mmCIF file of C-alpha atoms in Angstrom:
data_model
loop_
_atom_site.group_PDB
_atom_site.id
_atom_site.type_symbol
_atom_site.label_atom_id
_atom_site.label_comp_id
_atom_site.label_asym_id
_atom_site.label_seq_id
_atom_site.Cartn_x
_atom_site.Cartn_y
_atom_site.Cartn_z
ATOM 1 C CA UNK A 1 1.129 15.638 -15.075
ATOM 2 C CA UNK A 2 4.951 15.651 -14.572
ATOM 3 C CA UNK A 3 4.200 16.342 -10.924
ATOM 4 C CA UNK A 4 1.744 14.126 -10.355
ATOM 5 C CA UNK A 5 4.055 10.949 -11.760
ATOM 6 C CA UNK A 6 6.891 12.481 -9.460
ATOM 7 C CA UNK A 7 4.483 12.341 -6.723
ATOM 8 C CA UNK A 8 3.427 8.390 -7.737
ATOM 9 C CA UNK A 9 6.690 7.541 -8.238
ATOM 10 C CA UNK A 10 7.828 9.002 -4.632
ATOM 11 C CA UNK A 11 5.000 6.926 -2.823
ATOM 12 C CA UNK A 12 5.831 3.852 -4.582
ATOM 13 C CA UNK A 13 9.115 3.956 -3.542
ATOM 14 C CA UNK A 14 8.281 5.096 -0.029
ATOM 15 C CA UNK A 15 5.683 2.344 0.282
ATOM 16 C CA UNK A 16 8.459 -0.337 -0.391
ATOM 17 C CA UNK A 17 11.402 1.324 1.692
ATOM 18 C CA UNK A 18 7.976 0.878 4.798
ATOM 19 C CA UNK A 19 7.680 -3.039 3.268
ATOM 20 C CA UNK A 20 11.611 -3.568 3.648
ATOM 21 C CA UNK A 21 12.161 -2.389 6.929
ATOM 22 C CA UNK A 22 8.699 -3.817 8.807
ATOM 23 C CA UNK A 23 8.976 -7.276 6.773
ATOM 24 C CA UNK A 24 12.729 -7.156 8.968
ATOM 25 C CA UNK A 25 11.209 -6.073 12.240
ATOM 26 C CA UNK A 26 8.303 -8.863 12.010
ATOM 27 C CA UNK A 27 10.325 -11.147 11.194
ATOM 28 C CA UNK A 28 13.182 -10.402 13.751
ATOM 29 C CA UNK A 29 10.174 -10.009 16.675
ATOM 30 C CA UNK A 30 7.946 -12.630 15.551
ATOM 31 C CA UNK A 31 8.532 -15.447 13.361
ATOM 32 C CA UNK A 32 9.015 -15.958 9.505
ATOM 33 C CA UNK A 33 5.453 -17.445 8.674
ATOM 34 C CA UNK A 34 4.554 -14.082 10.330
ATOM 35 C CA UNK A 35 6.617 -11.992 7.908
ATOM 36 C CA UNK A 36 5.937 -13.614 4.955
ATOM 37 C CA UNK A 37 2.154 -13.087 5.782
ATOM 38 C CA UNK A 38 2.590 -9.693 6.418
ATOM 39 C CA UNK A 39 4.778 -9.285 3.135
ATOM 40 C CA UNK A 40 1.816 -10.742 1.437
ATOM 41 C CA UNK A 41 -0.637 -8.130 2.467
ATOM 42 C CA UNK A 42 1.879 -5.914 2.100
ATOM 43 C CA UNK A 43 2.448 -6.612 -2.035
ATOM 44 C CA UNK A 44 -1.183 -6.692 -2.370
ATOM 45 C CA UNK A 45 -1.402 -3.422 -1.042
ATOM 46 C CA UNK A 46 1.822 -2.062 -3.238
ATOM 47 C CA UNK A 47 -0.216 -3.364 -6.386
ATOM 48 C CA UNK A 48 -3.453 -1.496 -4.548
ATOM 49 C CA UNK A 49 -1.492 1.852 -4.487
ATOM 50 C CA UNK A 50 -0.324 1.045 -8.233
ATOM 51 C CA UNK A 51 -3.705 0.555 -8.993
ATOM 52 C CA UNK A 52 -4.839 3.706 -7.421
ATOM 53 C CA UNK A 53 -2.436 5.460 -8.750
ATOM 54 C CA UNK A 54 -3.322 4.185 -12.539
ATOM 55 C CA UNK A 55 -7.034 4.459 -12.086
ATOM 56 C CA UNK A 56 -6.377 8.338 -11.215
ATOM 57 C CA UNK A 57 -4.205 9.004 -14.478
ATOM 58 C CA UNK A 58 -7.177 8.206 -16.492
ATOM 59 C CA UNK A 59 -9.832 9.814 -14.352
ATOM 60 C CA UNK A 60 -10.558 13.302 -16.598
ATOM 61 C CA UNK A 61 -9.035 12.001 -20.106
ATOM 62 C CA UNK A 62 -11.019 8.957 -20.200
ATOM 63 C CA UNK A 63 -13.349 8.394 -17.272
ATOM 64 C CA UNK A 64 -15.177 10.635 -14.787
ATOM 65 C CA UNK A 65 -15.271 8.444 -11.683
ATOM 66 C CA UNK A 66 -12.681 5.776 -9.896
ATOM 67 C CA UNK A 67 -13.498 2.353 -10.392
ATOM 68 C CA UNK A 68 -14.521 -0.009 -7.698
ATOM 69 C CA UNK A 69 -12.470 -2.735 -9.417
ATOM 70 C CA UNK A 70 -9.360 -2.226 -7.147
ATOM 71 C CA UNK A 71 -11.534 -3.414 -4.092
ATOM 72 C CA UNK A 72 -11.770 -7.103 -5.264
ATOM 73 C CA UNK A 73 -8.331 -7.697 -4.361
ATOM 74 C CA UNK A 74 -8.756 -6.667 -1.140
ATOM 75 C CA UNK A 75 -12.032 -8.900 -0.787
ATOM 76 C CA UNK A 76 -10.571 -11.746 -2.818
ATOM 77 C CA UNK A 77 -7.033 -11.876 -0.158
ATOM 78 C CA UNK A 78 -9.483 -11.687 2.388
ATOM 79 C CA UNK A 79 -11.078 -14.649 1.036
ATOM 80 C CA UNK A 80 -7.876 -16.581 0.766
ATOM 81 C CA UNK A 81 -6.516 -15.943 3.802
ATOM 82 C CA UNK A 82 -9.478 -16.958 5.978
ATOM 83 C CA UNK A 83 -9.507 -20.264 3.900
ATOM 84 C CA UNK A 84 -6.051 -21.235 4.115
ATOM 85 C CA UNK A 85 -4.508 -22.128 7.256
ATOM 86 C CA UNK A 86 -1.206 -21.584 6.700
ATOM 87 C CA UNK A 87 -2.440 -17.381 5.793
ATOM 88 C CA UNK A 88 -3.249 -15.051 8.655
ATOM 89 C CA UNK A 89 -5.700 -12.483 8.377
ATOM 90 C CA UNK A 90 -4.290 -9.987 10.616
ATOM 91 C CA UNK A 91 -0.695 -9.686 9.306
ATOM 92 C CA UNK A 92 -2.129 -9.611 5.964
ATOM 93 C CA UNK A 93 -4.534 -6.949 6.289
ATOM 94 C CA UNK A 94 -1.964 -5.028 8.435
ATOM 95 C CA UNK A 95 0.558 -5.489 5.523
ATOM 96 C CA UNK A 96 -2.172 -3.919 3.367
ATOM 97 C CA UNK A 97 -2.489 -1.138 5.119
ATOM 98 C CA UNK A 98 1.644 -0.131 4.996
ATOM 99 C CA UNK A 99 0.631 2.006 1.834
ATOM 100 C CA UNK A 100 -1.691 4.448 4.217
ATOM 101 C CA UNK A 101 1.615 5.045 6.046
ATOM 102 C CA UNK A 102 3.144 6.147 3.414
ATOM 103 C CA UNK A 103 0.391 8.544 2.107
ATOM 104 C CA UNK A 104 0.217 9.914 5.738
ATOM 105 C CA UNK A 105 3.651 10.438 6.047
ATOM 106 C CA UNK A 106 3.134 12.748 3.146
ATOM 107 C CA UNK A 107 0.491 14.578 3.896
ATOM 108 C CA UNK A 108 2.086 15.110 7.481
ATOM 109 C CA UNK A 109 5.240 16.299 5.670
ATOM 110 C CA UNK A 110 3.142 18.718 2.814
ATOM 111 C CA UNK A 111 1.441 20.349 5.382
ATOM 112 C CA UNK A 112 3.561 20.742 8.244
ATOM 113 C CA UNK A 113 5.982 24.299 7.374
ATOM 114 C CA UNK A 114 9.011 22.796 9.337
ATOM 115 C CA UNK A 115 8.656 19.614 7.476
ATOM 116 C CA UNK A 116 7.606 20.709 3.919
ATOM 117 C CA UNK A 117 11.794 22.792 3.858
#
């Protein structure tokens, strides 16, 4: 389990070192309503990827299956952000996403030999 928390811990603080430096570069090529949507997306997404990560340490001890639970806060910041004018839908949901770059960057970097050194 030691390597698995390593590994949680790593992506976590890969996933916000990604939210630093794009919330900058939106921000600096677009405007500030811009970044703070996409900084919105991107939080929900960090709390997404913490969820993930918790609903895999129980998965064997106490349940057999992931939950589905995670999903609603995907579906509810959907919700929100097509209601409220001031929220965008695309920089949110690309914000969201920030945590796949992260996990791809790792897998690119495991399984790559010149990387994994």
């Amino acid at each position: 389990m030691e390597e698995f928390y390593q590994l949680a811990q790593e992506l976590l603080f890969i996933t916000l070192a990604l939210i630093g430096i794009s919330f900058g570069c939106v921000w600096f090529f677009y405007s500030a309503n811009i970044a703070l949507n996409y900084l919105i997306g991107a939080c929900a997404g960090l709390l997404y990827l913490r969820m993930l990560v918790k609903d895999v340490e129980r998965l064997g001890s106490e349940k057999k299956q992931l939950s589905k639970a995670r999903f609603a806060l995907l579906i509810v910041l959907s919700i929100l952000a097509s209601r409220l004018e001031q929220l965008e839908i695309l920089p949110i949901f690309l914000g969201f996403l920030t945590y796949k770059i992260t996990i791809m960057l790792y897998v690119i970097r495991t399984s790559l030999p010149s990387f994994s050194r």
